Structures are given as structure tokens and as C-alpha cells.
Short mmCIF file of C-alpha atoms and ligand atoms in Angstrom, two decimals:
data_model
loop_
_atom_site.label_atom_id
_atom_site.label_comp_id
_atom_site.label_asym_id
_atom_site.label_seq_id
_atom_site.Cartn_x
_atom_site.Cartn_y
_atom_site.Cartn_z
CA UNK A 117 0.00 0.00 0.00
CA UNK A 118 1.17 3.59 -0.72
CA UNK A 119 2.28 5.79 2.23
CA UNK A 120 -0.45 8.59 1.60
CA UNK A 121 -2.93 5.67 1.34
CA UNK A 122 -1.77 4.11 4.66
CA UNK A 123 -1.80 7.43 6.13
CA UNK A 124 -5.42 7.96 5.50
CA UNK A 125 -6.49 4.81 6.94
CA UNK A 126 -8.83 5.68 9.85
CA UNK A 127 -8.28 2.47 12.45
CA UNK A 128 -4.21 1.78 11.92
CA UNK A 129 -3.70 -2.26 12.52
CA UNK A 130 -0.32 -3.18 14.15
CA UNK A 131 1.82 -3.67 10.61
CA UNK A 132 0.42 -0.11 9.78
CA UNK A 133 1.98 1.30 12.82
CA UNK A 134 5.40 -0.38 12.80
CA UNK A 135 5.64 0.55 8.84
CA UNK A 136 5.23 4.07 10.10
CA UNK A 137 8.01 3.68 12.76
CA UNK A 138 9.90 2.11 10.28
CA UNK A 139 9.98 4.89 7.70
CA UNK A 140 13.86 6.05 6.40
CA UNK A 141 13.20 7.66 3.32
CA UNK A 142 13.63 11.76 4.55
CA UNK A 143 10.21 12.63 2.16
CA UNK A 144 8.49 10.05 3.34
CA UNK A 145 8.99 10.38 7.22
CA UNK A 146 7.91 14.55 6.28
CA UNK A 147 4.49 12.91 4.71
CA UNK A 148 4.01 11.63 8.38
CA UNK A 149 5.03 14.09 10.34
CA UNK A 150 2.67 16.53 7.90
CA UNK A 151 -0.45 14.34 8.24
CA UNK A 152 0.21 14.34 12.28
CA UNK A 153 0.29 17.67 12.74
CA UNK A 154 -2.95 18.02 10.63
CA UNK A 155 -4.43 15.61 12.59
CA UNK A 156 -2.74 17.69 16.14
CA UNK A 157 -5.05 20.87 14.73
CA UNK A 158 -8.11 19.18 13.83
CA UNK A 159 -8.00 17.75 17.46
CA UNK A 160 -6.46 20.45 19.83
CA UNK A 161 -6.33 23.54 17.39
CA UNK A 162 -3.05 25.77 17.74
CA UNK A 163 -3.40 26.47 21.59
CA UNK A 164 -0.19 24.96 23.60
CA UNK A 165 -0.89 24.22 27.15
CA UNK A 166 1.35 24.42 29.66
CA UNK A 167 1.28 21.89 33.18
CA UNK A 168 3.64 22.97 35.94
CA UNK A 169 5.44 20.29 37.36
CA UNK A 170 6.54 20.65 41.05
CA UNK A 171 8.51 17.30 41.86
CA UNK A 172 7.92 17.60 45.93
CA UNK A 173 9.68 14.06 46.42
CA UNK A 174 12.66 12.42 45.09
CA UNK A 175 12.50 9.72 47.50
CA UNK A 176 11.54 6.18 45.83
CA UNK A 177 10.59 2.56 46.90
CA UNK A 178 10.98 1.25 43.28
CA UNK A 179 13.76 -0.11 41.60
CA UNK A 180 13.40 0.60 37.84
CA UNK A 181 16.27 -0.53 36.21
CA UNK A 182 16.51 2.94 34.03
CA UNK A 183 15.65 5.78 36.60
CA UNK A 184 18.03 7.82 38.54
CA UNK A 185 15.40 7.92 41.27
CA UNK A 186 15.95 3.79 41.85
CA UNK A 187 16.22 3.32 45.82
CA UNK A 188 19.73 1.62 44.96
CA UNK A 189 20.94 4.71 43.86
CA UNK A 190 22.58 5.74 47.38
CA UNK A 191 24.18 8.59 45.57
CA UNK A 192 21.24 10.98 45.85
CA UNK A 193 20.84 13.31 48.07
CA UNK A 194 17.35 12.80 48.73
CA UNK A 195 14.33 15.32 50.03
CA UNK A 196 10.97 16.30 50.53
CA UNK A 197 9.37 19.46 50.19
CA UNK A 198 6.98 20.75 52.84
CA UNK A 199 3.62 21.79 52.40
CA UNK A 200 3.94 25.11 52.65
CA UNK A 201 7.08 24.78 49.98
CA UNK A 202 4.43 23.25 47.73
CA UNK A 203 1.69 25.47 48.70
CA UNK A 204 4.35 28.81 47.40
CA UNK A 205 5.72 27.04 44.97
CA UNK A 206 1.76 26.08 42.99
CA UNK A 207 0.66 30.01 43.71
CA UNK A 208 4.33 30.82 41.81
CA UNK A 209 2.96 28.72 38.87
CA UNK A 210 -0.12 30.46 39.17
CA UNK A 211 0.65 33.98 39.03
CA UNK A 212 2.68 32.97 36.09
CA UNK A 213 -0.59 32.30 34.11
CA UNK A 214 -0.60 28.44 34.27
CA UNK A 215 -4.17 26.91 35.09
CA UNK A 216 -2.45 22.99 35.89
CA UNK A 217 -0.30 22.22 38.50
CA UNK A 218 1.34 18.11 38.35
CA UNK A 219 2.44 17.21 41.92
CA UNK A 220 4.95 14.83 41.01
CA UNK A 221 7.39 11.99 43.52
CA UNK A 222 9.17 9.36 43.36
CA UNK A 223 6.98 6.56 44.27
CA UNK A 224 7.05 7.69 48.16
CA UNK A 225 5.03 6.08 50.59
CA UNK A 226 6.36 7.70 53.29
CA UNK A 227 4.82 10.91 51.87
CA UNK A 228 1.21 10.44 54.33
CA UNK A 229 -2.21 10.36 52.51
CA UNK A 230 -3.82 12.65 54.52
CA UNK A 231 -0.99 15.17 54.25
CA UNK A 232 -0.93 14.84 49.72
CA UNK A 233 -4.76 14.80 50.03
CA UNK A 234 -5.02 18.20 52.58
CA UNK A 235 -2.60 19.89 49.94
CA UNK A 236 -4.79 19.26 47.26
CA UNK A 237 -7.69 20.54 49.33
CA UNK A 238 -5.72 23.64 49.51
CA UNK A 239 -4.61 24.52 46.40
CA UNK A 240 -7.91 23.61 45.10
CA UNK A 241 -9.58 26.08 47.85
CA UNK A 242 -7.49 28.80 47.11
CA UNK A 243 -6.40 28.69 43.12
CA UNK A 244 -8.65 27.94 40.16
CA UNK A 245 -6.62 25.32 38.70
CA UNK A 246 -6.60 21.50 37.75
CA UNK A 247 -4.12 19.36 39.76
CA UNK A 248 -2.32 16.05 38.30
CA UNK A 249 -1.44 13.31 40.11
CA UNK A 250 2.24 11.87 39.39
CA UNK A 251 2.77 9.56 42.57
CA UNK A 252 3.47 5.88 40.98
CA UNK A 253 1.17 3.40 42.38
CA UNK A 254 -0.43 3.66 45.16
CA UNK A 255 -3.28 1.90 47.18
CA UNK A 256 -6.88 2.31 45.40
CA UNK A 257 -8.11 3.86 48.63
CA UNK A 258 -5.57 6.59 48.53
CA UNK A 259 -6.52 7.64 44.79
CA UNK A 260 -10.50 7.92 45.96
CA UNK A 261 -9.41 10.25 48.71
CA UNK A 262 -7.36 12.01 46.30
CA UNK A 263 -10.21 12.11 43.43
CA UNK A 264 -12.89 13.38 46.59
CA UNK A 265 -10.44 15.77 47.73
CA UNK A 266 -9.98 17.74 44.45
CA UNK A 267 -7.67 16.34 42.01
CA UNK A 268 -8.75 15.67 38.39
CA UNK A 269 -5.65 13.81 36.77
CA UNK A 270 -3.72 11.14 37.47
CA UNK A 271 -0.51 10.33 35.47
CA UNK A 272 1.01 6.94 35.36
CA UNK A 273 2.65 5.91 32.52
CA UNK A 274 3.05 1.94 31.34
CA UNK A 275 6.41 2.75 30.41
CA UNK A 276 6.15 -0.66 28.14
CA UNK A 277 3.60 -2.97 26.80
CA UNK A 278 5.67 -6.25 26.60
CA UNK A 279 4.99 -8.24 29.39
CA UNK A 280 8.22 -9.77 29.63
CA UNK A 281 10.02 -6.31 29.16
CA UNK A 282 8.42 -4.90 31.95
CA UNK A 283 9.01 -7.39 34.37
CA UNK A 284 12.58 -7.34 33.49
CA UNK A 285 12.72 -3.34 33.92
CA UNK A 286 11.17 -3.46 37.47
CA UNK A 287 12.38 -6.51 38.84
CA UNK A 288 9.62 -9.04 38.45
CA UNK A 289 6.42 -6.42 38.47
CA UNK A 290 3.24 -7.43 36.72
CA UNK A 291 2.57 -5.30 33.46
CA UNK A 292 -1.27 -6.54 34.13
CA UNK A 293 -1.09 -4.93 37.64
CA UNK A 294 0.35 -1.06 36.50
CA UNK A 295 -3.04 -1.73 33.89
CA UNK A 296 -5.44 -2.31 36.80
CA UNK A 297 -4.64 0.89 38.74
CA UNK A 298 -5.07 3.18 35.34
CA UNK A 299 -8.57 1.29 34.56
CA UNK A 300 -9.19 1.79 38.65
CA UNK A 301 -8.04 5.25 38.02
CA UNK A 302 -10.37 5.97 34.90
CA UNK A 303 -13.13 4.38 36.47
CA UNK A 304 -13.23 6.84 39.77
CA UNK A 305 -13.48 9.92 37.30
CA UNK A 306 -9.85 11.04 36.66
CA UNK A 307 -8.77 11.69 33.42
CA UNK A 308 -5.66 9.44 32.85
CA UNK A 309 -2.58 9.61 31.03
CA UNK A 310 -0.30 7.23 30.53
CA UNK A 311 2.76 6.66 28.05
CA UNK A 312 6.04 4.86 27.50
CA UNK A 313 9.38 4.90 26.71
CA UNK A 314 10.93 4.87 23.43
CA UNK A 315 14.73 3.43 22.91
CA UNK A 316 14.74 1.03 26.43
CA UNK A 317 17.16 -1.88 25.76
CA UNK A 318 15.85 -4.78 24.27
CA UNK A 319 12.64 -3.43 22.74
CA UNK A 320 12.07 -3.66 19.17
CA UNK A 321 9.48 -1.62 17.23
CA UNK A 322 6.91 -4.21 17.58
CA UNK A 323 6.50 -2.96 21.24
CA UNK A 324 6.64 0.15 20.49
CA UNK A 325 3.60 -0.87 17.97
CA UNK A 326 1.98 -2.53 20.90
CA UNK A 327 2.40 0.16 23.55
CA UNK A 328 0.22 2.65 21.25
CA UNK A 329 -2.48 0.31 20.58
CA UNK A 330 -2.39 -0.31 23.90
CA UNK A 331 -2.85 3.81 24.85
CA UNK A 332 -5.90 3.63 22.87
CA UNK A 333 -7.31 0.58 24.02
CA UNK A 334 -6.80 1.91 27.56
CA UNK A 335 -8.31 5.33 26.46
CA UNK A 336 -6.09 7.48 27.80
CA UNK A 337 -6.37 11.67 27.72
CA UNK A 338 -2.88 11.61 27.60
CA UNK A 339 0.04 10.24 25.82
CA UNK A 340 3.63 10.65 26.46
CA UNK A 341 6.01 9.19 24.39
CA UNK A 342 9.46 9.90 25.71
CA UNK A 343 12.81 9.48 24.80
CA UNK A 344 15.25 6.87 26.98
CA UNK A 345 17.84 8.55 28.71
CA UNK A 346 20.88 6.48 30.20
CA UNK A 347 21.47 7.75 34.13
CA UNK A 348 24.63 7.19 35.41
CA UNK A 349 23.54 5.65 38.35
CA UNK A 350 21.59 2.96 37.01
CA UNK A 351 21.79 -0.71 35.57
CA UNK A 352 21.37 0.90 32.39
CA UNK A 353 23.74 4.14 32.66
CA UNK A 354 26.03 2.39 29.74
CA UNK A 355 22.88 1.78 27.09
CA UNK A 356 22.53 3.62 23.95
CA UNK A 357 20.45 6.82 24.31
CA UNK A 358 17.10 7.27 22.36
CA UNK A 359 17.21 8.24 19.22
CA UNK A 360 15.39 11.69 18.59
CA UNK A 361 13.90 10.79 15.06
CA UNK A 362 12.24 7.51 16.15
CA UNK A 363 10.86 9.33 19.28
CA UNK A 364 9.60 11.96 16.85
CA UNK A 365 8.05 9.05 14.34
CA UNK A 366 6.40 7.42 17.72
CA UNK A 367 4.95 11.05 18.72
CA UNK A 368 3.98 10.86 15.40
CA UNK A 369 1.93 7.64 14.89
CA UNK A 370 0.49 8.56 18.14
CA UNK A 371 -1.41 11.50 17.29
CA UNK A 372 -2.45 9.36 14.31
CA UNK A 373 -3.60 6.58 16.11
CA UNK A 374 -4.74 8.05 19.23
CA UNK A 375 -6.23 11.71 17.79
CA UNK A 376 -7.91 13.17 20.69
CA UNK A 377 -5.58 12.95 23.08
CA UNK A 378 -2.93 15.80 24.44
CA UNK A 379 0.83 14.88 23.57
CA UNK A 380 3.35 16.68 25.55
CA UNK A 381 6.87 17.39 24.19
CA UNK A 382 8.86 16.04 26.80
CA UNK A 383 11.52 17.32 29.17
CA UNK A 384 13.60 14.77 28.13
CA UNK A 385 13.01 15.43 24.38
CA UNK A 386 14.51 18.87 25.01
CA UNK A 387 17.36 17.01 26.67
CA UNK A 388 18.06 15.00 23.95
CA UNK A 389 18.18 17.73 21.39
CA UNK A 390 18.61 21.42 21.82
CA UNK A 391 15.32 22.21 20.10
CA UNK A 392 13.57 18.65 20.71
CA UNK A 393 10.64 20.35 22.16
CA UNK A 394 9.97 22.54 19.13
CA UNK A 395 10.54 19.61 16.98
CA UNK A 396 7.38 17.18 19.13
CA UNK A 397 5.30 20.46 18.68
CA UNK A 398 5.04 19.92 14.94
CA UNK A 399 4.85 16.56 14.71
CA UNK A 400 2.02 16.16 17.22
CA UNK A 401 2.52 16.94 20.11
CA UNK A 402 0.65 20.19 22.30
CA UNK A 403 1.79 20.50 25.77
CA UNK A 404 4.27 21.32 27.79
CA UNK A 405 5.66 20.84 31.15
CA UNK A 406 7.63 23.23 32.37
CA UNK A 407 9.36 22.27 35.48
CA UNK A 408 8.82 24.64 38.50
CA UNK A 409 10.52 22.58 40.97
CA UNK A 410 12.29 25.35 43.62
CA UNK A 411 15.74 25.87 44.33
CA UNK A 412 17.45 23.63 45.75
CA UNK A 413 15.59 20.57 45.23
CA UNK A 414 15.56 20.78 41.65
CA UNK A 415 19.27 19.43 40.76
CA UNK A 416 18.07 16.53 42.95
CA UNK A 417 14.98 15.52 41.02
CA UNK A 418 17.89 13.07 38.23
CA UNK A 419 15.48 10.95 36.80
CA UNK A 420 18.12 11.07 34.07
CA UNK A 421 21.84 13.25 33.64
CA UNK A 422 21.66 16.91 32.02
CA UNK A 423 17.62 17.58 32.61
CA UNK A 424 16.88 20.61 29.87
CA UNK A 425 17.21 23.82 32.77
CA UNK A 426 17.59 21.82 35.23
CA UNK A 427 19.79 25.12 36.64
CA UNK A 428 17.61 27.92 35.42
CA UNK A 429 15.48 30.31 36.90
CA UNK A 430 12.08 28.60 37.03
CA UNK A 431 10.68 32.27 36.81
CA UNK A 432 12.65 32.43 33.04
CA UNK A 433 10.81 29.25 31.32
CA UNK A 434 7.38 30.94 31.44
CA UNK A 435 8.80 33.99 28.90
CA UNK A 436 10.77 31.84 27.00
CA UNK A 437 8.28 29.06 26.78
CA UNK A 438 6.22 32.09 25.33
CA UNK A 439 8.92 32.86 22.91
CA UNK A 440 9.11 29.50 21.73
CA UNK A 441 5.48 28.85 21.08
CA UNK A 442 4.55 32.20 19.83
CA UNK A 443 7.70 31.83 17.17
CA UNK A 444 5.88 28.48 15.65
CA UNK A 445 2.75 30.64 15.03
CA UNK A 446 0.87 28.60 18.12
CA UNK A 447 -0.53 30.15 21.68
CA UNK A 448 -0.11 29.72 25.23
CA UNK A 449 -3.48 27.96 26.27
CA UNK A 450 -5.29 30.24 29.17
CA UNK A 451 -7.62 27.43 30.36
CA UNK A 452 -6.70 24.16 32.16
CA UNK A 453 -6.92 22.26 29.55
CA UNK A 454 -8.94 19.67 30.61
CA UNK A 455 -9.06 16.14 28.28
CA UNK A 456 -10.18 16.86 25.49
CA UNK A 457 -12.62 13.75 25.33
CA UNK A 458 -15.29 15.21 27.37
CA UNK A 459 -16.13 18.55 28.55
CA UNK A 460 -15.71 18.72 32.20
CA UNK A 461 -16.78 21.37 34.72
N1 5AD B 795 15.06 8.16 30.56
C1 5AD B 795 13.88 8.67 30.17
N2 5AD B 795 12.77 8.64 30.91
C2 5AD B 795 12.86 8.07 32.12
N3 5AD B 795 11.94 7.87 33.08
C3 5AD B 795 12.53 7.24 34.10
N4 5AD B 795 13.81 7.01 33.83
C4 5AD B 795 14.05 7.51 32.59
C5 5AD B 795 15.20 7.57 31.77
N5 5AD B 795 16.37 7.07 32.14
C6 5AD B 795 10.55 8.32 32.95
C7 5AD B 795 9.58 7.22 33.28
C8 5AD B 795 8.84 7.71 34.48
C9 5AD B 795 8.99 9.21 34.33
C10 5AD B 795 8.83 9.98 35.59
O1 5AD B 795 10.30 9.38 33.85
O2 5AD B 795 8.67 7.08 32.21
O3 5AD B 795 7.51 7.32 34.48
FE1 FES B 796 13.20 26.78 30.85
FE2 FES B 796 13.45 27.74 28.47
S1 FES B 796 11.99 26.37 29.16
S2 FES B 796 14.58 28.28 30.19
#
């Protein structure tokens, strides 16, 4: 089948998507990064929105074999932010126009329920805003009193749909399991996002194939497709890197697939390559996450080595965010963005 014939197909099948991924030829690979971004403004129009990420935790029970965060990694000075660090830090974002705020950790179960769900309470009382949830798994009680208390996202990505994959990367975990908590999630009323990672060792494009038909069998609002990063500290801190042009392809085929969904251009994309945000923006993606993270937790939060401004002035990404998005003819969203499957109050 021709390319432009393939592209037009409405419900890809698996050997559609890993031709896609497996596109070489420079015109070609432009034809599908063209028809995403068509399909990026039928969906979400030009408006960029922008999620502030305040990563109050670095502290982690999990042992992913890729993540600088890994409780093995004894190297890293660890901390927690206080409430009333949080509490600043979320009116900061506010003031600086952003309508979501992502409370982000490492999966930290020494952070107390009562205490995450009283923040939310707060910010929710006192800033018109939508909160995400970024906490890893936790117990299905814990998300209700989270969902009661305010918040309206959760994020927890798959980070891989092959089984066997994923038990390797965390040590003997149940794919099936991670898939349970985002249905649990969905079904209490957040919207959910999800995503994986693109250039892990040992994964072929067939998972990658597999991991978005499983973001829209799982029906996510949100898709993150994300570059691997090797972290010193890790099992994996002497793998090959990502590489940017299949990440782009995946971003890609995932606004084909998945269409109404928001696609951020990842953090780590911008690591990668000086201008890898810009780059997801047109071939996809619409949203951002700047990272508001204070001073001086934020050198701590090393998912992965060399985080894009990791040492800037979180008060400097809103203007040049604004630069950036304004120079590819798009706007700065002014609303929370809310999924864009449903509209919510
Ligand atoms: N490279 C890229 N992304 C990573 N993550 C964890 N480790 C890495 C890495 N080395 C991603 C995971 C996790 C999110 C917080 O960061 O997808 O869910
Ligand atoms: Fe942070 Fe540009 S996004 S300085």
C-alpha cells in the first residue's frame, strides 16, 4: 500500500503502525510528520498548554532498572518538600498564568495520605486550577481520597507494553497490575494519562507498535512518548540513548492513532536535542511541562543526567516558553486544559 494511502487509513492495525516507525526515506517520514500535525489541529487547534510540574519528592521505593530515582541509587541526596514549599511554589505557577499544577514523587510512601490529600484541598480552595497526580502506584483507597479531595488527573505511565520487558525493567512487576490501577483510576473519574518509553534496551518496534495500541485501548487523555535517557547511576547508565527521530516518528503515529488525546513534548526530548521540544510540537505533540521545581531541590529531582534547565530560573521558562510557542505561530493555552474527550466542569 502507498504511504499517503496508509496514512489515510482511519483504524491503523499493528503492521500499519510499525511501517510508520519504520519509515527512512527523509520525504516520506515529512508525509508523516505533515499528516500528524494536521491531525494535532483538527483535534487540539493551535493552543499549547502548559502543566507545571513541582517534583515535591525524590525519595523512591521502586527499583526501575533505568531511573536515577531507583532506591539503589545511594548517591542521591534525597528530600521532601513541605507543604507550605508546595503550597508557594503552585501560587508561583499560578501567578505565572498556568491553570495545571502536576504534583509529582518518586513513588514515596512515606509521603502520608492525609498530608498529599489536605494539599490538594488547599490549592484547590485557594487557586482555580486542575491538579495532576504523578505519585506511581499507590493503594486504590488513597486515589479515591485524592479524586474526593480535588484532584482531576492522574498520570502513570506503562512505560512498556511487553509483558516480559516490563518485568525485566522493574524486577519481576506485573505489566497486568500497573493496567489495573489506570482502569481503577479511569473508572473513579480522573482523566488518565499514561505513556512509554521509546529506545529502552531490548525493545524492538513491535513494542513500540503494541504500547500505542495499547494507549488507545486503555483510552487514555494523555500520551507521552518519551525518549530513553541512560542515568549514570543505574543498571542501564552504559545503554545507547534514544534516538530523537524515532521518538519523533512514535509522537507521530500517536497523534495518528490516538487523535484526541494531548501529547506533551517532553523534558527529556529537550534534553536530547537542543530544540527537541519545538521539533514534538510539529509533529504532534501540544503540551508542555515546564518544570517549577524550587531551588534547591531541583538538581536533585535526576530521573536522568543533564535535565533541559535543570539550573535555570524557574521564573525564566514561562517567557521563554512564550517565545518558543509564539515563534511556531501557536498560543499559550489560558484554560486548564482539561481532556479533550469530554467537557468537564
Ligand atoms: N530516561 C527517560 N525517561 C525516564 N523515566 C525514568 N527514567 C528515565 C530515563 N532514564 C521516565 C519514566 C517515568 C517518568 C517519571 O520518567 O517514564 O515514568
Ligand atoms: Fe526553561 Fe526555556 S523552558 S529556560
Amino acid at each position: 500500500m502507498k504511504l499517503t494511502e496508509l496514512l489515510n487509513i482511519e483504524n491503523l492495525n499493528k503492521q500499519g503502525i510499525i511501517h510508520l516507525l519504520s519509515l527512512r526515506d527523509e520525504f516520506e517520514t515529512k508525509l508523516l510528520f505533515a499528516k500528524a500535525d494536521k491531525v494535532r489541529k483538527k483535534y487540539c487547534g493551535d493552543e499549547v498548554h502548559l502543566r507545571g510540574i513541582i517534583e515535591f519528592s525524590n525519595h523512591c521505593d521502586q527499583h526501575c532498572l533505568y531511573c536515577g530515582l531507583r532506591l539503589h541509587n545511594k548517591n542521591l541526596p534525597r528530600y521532601r518538600m513541605s507543604k507550605d514549599e508546595i503550597l508557594n511554589t503552585a501560587r508561583f505557577i499560578y501567578k505565572a498564568g498556568i491553570r495545571t499544577i502536576v504534583l509529582q514523587s518518586g513513588e514515596d510512601s512515606l509521603y502520608d495520605c492525609s498530608e498529599i490529600e489536605s494539599i490538594i484541598k488547599e490549592i484547590k480552595n485557594e487557586l482555580n486550577v486542575a491538579i495532576t497526580l504523578s505519585l506511581g502506584e499507590r493503594s486504590f483507597e488513597e486515589y479515591k481520597i485524592w479524586k474526593d479531595a480535588g484532584a482531576d488527573r492522574y498520570l502513570l505511565k506503562h512505560e512498556t507494553a511487553n509483558p516480559k520487558l516490563y518485568s525485566i525493567y522493574h524486577q519481576g512487576d506485573d505489566l497486568e497490575n500497573r493496567l489495573v490501577h489506570l482502569r481503577y483510576l479511569k473508572s473513579i473519574g480522573y482523566q488518565i494519562g499514561s505513556g512509554n518509553i521509546i529506545g529502552l534496551p531490548k525493545q524492538t518496534l513491535e513494542d513500540i507498535a503494541d504500547d500505542l495500541m495499547l494507549l488507545k485501548k486503555l483510552d487514555v487523555d494523555m500520551a507521552s512518548i518519551s525518549p530513553f535517557i541512560p542515568s549514570p547511576q543505574t543498571p542501564y547508565g552504559n545503554e545507547t540513548k534514544a534516538n530523537v527521530d524515532l521518538t519523533l516518528k512514535g509522537m507521530a503515529t500517536a497523534r495518528i492513532v490516538l487523535k484526541d488525546v494531548h501529547i506533551p513534548a517532553t523534558t527529556a526530548l529537550g534534553t536530547l536535542d537542543e530544540i527537541g521540544r519545538e521539533k514534538g510540537l510539529k509533529v504532534g505533540a501540544n503540551i508542555i511541562m515546564p518544570n517549577y521545581t524550587p531551588n534547591p531541590y531541583r538538581q536533585n529531582y535526576q530521573i536522568y543526567p543533564d535535565k533541559k534547565c535543570i539550573s535555570d530560573d524557574p521564573l525564566a521558562c514561562g517567557s521563554c516558553l512564550t517565545l518558543m510557542i509564539e515563534l511556531l505561530g501557536r498560543q499559550v493555552g489560558k484554560t486548564k486544559g482539561h481532556s479533550l474527550k469530554k467537557v468537564l466542569a
